[in-house]
Structures are given as structure tokens and as C-alpha cells.
Coordinates of C-alpha atoms in Angstrom, one line a residue:
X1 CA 119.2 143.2 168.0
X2 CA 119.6 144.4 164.5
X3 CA 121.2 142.1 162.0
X4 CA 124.6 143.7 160.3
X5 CA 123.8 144.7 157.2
X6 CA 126.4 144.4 154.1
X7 CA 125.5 147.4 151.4
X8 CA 125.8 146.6 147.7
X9 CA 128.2 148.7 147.4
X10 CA 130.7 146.8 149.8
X11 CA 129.6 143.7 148.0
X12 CA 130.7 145.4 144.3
X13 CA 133.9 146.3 145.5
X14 CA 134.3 143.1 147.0
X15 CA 133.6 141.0 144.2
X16 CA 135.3 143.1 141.6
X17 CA 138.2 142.9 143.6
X18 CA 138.4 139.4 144.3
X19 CA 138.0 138.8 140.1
X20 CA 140.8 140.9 139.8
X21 CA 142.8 139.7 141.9
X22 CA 142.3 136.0 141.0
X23 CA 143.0 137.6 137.4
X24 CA 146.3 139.0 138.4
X25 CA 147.1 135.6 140.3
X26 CA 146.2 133.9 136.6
X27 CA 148.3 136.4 134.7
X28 CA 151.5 136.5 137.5
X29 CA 151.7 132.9 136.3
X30 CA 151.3 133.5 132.9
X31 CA 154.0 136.4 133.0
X32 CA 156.3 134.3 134.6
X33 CA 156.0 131.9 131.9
X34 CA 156.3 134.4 129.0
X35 CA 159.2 136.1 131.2
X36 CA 161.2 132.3 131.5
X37 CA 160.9 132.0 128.2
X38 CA 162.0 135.1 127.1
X39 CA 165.1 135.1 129.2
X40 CA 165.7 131.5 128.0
X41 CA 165.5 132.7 124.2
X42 CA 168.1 135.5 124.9
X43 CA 170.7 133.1 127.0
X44 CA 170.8 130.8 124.6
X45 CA 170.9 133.7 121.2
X46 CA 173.7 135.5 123.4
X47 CA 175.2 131.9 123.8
X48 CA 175.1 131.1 120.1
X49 CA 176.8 134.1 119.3
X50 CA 179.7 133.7 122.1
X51 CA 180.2 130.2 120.5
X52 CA 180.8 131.5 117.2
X53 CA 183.1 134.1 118.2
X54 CA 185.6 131.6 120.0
X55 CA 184.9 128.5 117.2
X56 CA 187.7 128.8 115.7
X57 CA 190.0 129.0 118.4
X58 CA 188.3 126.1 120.0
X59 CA 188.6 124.4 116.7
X60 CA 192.3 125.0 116.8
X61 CA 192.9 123.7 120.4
X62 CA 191.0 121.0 119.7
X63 CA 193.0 120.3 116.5
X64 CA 196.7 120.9 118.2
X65 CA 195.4 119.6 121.5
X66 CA 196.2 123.1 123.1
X67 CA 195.4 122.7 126.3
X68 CA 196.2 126.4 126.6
X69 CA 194.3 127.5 123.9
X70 CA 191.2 125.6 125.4
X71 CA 191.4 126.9 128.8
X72 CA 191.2 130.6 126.8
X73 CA 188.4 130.1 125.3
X74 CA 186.7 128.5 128.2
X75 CA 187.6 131.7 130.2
X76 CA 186.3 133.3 128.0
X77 CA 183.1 132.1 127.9
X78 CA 182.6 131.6 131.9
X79 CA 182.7 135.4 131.3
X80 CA 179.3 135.3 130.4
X81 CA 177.3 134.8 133.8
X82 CA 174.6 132.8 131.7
X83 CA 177.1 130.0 131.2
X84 CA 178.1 128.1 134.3
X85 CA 180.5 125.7 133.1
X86 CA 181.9 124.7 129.8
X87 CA 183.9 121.5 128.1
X88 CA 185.7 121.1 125.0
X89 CA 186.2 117.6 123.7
X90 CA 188.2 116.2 121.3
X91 CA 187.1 112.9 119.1
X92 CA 190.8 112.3 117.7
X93 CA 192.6 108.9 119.0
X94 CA 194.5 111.3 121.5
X95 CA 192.3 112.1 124.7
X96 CA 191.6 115.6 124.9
X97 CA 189.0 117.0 127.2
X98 CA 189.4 120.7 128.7
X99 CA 186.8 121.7 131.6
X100 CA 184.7 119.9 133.9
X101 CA 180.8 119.4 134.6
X102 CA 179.4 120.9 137.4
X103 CA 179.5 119.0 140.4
X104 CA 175.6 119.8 141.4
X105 CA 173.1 119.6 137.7
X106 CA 170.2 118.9 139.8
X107 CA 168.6 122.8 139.1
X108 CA 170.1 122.9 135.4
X109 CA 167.4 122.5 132.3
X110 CA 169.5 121.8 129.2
X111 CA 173.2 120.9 128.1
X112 CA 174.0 122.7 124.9
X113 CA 176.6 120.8 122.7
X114 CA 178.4 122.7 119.5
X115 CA 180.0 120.8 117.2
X116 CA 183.6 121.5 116.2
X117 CA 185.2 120.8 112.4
X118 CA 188.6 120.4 111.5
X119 CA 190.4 124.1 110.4
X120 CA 191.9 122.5 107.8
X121 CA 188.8 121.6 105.5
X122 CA 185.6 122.9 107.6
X123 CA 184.1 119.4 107.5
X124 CA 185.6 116.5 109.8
X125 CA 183.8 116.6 113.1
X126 CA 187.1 116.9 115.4
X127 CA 185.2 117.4 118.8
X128 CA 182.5 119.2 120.5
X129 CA 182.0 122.1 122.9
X130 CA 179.8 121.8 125.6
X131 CA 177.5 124.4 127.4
X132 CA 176.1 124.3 130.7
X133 CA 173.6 127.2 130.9
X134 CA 173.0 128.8 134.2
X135 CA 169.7 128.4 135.1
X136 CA 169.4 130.2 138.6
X137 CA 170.4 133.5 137.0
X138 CA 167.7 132.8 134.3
X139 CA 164.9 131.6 137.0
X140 CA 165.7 134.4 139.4
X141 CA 165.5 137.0 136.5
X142 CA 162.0 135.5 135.3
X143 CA 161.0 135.9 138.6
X144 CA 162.0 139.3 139.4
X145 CA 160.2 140.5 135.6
X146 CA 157.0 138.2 136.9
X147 CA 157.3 139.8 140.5
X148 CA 157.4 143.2 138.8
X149 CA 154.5 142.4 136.7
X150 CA 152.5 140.9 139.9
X151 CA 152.8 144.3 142.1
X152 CA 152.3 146.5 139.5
X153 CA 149.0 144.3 139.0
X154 CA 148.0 144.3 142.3
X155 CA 148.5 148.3 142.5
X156 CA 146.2 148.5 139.5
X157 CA 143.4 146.0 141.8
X158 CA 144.1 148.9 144.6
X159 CA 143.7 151.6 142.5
X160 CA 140.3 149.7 140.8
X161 CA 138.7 148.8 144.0
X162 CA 138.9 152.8 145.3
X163 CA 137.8 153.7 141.8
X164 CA 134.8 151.7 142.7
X165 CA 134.5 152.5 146.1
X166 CA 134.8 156.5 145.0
X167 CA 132.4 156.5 142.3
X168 CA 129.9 153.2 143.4
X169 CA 129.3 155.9 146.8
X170 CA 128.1 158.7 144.8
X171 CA 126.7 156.8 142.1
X172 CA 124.8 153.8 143.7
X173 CA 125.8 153.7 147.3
X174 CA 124.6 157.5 148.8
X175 CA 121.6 157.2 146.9
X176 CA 120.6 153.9 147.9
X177 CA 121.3 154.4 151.3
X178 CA 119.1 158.0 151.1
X179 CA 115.7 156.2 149.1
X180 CA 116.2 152.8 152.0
X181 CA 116.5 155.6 154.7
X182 CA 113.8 157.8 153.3
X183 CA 111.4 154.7 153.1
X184 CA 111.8 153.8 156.9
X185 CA 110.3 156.8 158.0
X186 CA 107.4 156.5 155.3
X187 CA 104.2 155.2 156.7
X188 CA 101.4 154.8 155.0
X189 CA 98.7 157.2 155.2
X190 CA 100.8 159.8 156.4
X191 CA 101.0 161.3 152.6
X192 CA 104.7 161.5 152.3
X193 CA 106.5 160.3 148.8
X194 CA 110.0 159.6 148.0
X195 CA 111.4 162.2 145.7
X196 CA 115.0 161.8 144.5
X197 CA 117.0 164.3 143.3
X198 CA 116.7 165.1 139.1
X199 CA 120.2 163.7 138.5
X200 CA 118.7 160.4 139.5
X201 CA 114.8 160.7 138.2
X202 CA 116.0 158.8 135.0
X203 CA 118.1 156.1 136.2
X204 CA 117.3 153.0 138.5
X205 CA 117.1 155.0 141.8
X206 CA 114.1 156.9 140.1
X207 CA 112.6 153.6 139.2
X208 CA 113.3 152.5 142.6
X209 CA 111.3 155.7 143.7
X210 CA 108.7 155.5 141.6
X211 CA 107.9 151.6 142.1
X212 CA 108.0 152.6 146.4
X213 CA 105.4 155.3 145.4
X214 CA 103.1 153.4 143.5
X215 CA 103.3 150.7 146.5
X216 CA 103.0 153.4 149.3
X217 CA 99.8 154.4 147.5
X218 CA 98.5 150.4 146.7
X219 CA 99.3 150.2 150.8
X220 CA 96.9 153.3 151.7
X221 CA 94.7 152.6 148.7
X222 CA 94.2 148.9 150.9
X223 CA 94.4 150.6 154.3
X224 CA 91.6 153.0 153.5
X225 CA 89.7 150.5 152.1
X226 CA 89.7 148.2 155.1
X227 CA 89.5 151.3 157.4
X228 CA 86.4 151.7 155.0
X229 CA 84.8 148.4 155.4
X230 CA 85.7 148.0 159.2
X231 CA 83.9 151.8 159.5
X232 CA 81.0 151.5 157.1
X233 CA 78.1 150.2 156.6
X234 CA 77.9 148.9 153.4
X235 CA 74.5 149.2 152.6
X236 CA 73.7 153.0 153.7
X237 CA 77.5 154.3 152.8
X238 CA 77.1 155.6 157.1
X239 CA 79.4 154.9 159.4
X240 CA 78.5 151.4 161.2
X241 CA 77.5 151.2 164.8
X242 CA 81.1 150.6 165.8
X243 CA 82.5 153.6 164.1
X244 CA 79.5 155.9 165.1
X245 CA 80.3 155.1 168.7
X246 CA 84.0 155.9 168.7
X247 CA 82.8 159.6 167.1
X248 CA 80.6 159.8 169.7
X249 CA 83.2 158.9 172.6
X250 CA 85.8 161.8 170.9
X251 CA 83.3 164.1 170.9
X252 CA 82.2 163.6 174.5
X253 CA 86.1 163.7 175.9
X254 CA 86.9 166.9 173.1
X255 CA 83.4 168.4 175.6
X256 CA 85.1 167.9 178.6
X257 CA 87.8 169.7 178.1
X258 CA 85.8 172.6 176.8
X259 CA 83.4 173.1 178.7
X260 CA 81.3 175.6 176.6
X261 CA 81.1 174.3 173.6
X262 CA 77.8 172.6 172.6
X263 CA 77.0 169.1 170.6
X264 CA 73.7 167.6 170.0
X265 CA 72.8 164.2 169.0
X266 CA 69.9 163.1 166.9
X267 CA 68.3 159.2 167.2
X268 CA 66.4 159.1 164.1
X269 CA 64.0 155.3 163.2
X270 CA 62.5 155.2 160.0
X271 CA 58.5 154.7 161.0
X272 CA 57.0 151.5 159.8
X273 CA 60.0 149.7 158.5
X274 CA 58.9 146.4 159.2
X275 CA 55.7 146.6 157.0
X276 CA 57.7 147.6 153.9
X277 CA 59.6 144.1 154.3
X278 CA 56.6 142.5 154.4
X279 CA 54.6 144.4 151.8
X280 CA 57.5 144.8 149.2
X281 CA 60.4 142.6 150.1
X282 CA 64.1 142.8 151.6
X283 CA 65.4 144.2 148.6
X284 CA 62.8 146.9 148.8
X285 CA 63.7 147.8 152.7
X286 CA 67.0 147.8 151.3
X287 CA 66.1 150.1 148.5
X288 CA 64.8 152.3 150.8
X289 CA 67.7 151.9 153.4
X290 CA 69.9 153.3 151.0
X291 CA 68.2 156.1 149.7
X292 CA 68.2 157.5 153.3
X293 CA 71.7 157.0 153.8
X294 CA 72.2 159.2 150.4
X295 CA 70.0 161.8 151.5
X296 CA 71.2 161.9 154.8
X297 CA 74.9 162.2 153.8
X298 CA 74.0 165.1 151.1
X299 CA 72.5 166.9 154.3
X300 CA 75.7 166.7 156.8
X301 CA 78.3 169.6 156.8
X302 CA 82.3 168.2 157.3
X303 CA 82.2 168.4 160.4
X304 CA 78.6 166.5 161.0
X305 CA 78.9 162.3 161.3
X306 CA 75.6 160.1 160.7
X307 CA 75.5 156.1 161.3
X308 CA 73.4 153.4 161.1
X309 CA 73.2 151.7 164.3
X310 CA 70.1 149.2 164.2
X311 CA 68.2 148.0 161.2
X312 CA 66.3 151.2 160.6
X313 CA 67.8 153.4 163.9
X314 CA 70.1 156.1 162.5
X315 CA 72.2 158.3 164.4
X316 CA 73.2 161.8 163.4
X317 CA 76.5 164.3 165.5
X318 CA 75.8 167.3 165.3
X319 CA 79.4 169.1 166.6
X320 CA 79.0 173.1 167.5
X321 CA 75.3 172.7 167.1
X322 CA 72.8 174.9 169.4
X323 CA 69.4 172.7 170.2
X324 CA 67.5 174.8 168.2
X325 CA 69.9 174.7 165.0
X326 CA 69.4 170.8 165.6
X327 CA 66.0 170.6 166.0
X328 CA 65.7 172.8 162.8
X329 CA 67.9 170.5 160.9
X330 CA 66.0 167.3 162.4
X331 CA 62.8 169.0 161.0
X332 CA 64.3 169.6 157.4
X333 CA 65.6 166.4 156.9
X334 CA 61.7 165.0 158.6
X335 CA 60.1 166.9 156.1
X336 CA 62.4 165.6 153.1
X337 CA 62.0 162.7 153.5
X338 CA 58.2 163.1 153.9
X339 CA 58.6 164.2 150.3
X340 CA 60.8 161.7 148.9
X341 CA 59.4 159.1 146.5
X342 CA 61.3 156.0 146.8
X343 CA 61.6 154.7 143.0
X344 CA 61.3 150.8 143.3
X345 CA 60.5 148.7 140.2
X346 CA 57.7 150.5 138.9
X347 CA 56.5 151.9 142.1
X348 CA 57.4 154.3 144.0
X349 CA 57.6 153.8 147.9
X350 CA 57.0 156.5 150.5
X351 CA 58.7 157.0 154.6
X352 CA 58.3 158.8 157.2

């Protein structure tokens, strides 16, 4: 059963879009910060500025412990949903205190206190005014600006990731998936290549291509060599007994099923072999071994096959042959090698 496989470009798309989204759930945060902030900044400026716009009365109030005046300028304030509760308080040796704290402070930040000066000459401290800023409105607003932020993130990951997914297909993915599918049905020795198309020749993929080539052809280069050395005998350059005899069983079954055609086989032993061991050497016998094999081979058509099958018995296939074309070609190659002087050393040896 074939393991799953996961292409690169699912993994790209994947990884890019888990950065980014661990980069929007970093900058969520940081947005709601920046957003808290923000709407912190502009409570309290818009809360300054209320402040000084009722001062005075408060100041007054405070001054002629107007209970009425106060209770004005409170509503007035409370008018503001920033501020959720407010409290003037007087420092004179009357009590005077207008407002109440809220009764639950446990989600409030910060208690803001003004001070208030005497109308009369701007600089006795009469009292204070106290604000109690709403901080669920400010919260929830911070929120809803991070929120904001967040999905408008997220829709940029969404829109990234099939941005990738588009363009990764037709740039990596497709062609990829064609040079992988392309090199399954490549076998060495069969002569096929990968070619990709010229959009492609310059980039990766072509390298990709051309690196599968050169190893296609290292694979047959290796293959023909050990189809070589299992099939050849190394010292004649003929093919070895082994080889020889799988010709010769091919060529029998391609005669039975036509009947008519004609093949002759010649069993060829150089005469004498033994004494030109034991005259000369091995390396001479050798010597002469493989000048036969060369003439031999320079003698064959395409279609002929010659092997060595003993030490000095050759074999020759001769396919399409009549006898009397063989026996001519037996006696050419008898009388060349009649002929031939053997260089060895300084001598030259002679065969029949």
C-alpha cells in the first residue's frame, strides 16, 4: 500500500499560513494594547476638558455649599458615558460631599481627582472633584478596534494562503508533479529524457531535469557496462560462452517459427594453441587471443555474433546465411589469418 504523500506545495502553504497566522495572533495582541491605550488617552483628554468646562461652577458649589449647584454639574458630567460616577468634596470645616462611589470598583483602573480653588482668589484649595472613569466602555471599545484589526488579518492570511496556493500550482507544484511523474515511467536504457517546457529550462525545474538526465545516463552508462562485462569476454572483446549461447537459443526459437529461413553456425579452434604457451608464454597466447577476436569482429556484419567459448574454441552465427555463403566466409577469415603476422615483442607469431 502506497504511503500518502504530502507535496511541497501543501507544505508551503501550510507553513506560510501557520507564520501568519501566529503573526496575526502576536499583532491582535499588540493592537489591542495600542487600541486600550488609545481609547484611554482620549477618555481621559475628553475628561480634562469636561472638567474645565464645569470648574468653576463646581468651584462655586463647593464655595456656597450648593448642593444644587453640585448635583448640576455632576449631571452634567454623568452625560459623558466615559465617566461612571463623580464626587465633589469640600475641605471647608462644613461637610460637603455631593455624589457617591460606585458600589462595584472591582473592573475600574484609575480614580481621577481635580482640585478645586477658591473663586475668590484662584489659590486656596477648597475641595476636590473626583472622577470614576468607565472602564467597560473603554475595554469593550479596545476590543471591538482589536477584533476589527484581528479579522481583517486573518482575511489577509486567507487571501495569502490562496495567493500561494494559486501561484505555488503553476509555479512549483504542476511542474513538480509533471518532472516526478515523467521520471516514473523513465527506465533506464529505454532512451527517454525529461524535457521541460522552455519557461522552465532556466529555473530549478530545469536543473531538476538536467541533474535526472545526467543520472538516467550514469544509470545506463553502469547498466551497459555490467551488461558488458556479464556478456563479454574481456580478453577477445567476443561475447563469452554465456552470452553466445543465449544468441544461439534466440536464433533457434526465431527458426522455428519461420521455417524457411536459414542460419549457419561455425566452431572455429585455433590449431596448436597449446604450443604457443609453452614456446612464448601466457601473455603471448594472450597476445594472440586478442588479435583474433579483432580480426574476427572487423569480419562480422550487424547482424553476425562471434564468441569465445573455450580457451582457443570460437564460435561464429551466421543469421540468413546459405552453407555455401558460410563456408565462403569460414574460408576468408582461414586464409586471413593464415596471413596474419602476430607482432609480439620483437617477433612476430604466426596461426592457423
Amino acid at each position: 500500500m502506497m504511503r500518502p504523500r504530502h507535496t511541497i506545495q501543501h507544505r508551503l502553504v501550510l507553513y506560510v499560513s501557520l507564520c501568519l497566522l501566529a503573526l496575526s495572533l502576536l499583532s491582535s495582541g499588540v493592537s489591542y494594547r495600542i487600541s486600550f491605550d488609545r481609547e484611554l488617552n482620549n477618555a481621559i483628554t475628553l475628561e480634562r476638558q469636561l472638567v474645565k468646562t464645569v470648574q468653576a461652577q463646581a468651584e462655586v458649589a463647593v464655595y456656597a455649599s450648593n448642593t444644587a449647584i453640585a448635583e448640576g454639574v455632576i449631571e452634567g458630567l454623568l452625560a459623558n458615558p466615559g465617566i461612571l460616577a463623580v464626587q465633589i468634596v469640600g475641605k471647608s470645616s462644613r461637610h460637603f460631599q455631593v455624589g457617591a462611589t460606585p458600589e462595584n470598583t472591582s473592573y475600574l483602573t484609575s480614580v481621577t481627582e481635580y482640585p478645586l480653588f477658591s473663586p475668590v482668589d484662584g489659590t486656596e484649595r477648597i475641595g476636590s472633584i473626583s472622577i470614576f472613569r468607565n472602564e467597560t466602555m473603554i475595554r469593550t471599545d479596545a476590543t471591538s478596534n482589536a477584533q476589527h484589526q484581528t479579522v481583517l488579518l486573518l482575511l489577509h492570511v486567507l487571501v495569502t494562503a490562496l495567493l500561494i496556493i494559486l501561484f505555488s500550482r503553476h509555479l512549483v507544484g504542476k511542474p513538480v508533479a509533471q518532472l516526478a511523474a515523467t521520471l516514473a515511467t523513465i527506465k533506464p536504457g529505454s532512451g527517454k529524457r525529461v524535457h521541460v517546457p522552455a519557461r522552465h529550462a532556466n529555473t530549478e525545474i530545469g536543473s531538476l531535469a538536467d541533474s535526472a538526465n545526467a543520472l538516467i545516463q550514469a544509470a545506463e552508462e553502469a547498466l551497459a557496462e555490467g551488461e558488458a562485462l556479464a556478456t563479454t569476454d574481456a580478453l577477445t572483446g567476443l561475447l563469452n560462452r554465456r552470452a553466445f549461447m543465449a544468441k544461439l537459443a534466440d536464433e533457434q526459437a526465431r527458426l522455428q517459427r519461420h521455417e524457411l529461413r536459414r542460419t549457419c553456425v561455425l566452431m572455429l579452434d585455433l590449431d596448436h594453441f597449446k604450443d604457443i604457451n609453452d614456446r612464448h608464454g601466457h601473455a603471448a597466447g594472450d597476445a594472440v587471443l586478442q588479435y583474433f577476436g579483432h580480426l574476427l569482429s572487423h569480419e562480422l556484419r550487424k547482424i553476425d555474433s562471434a564468441g569465445r567459448i573455450g580457451g582457443e574454441e570460437f564460435a561464429v552465427l551466421l543469421p540468413d546465411t546459405h552453407p555455401q555463403a558460410a563456408f565462403a566466409f569460414a574460408e576468408r577469415l582461414r586464409s586471413l589469418v593464415e596471413s596474419a603476422a602476430i607482432p609480439y615483442g620483437d617477433m612476430n607469431l604466426g596461426i592457423t
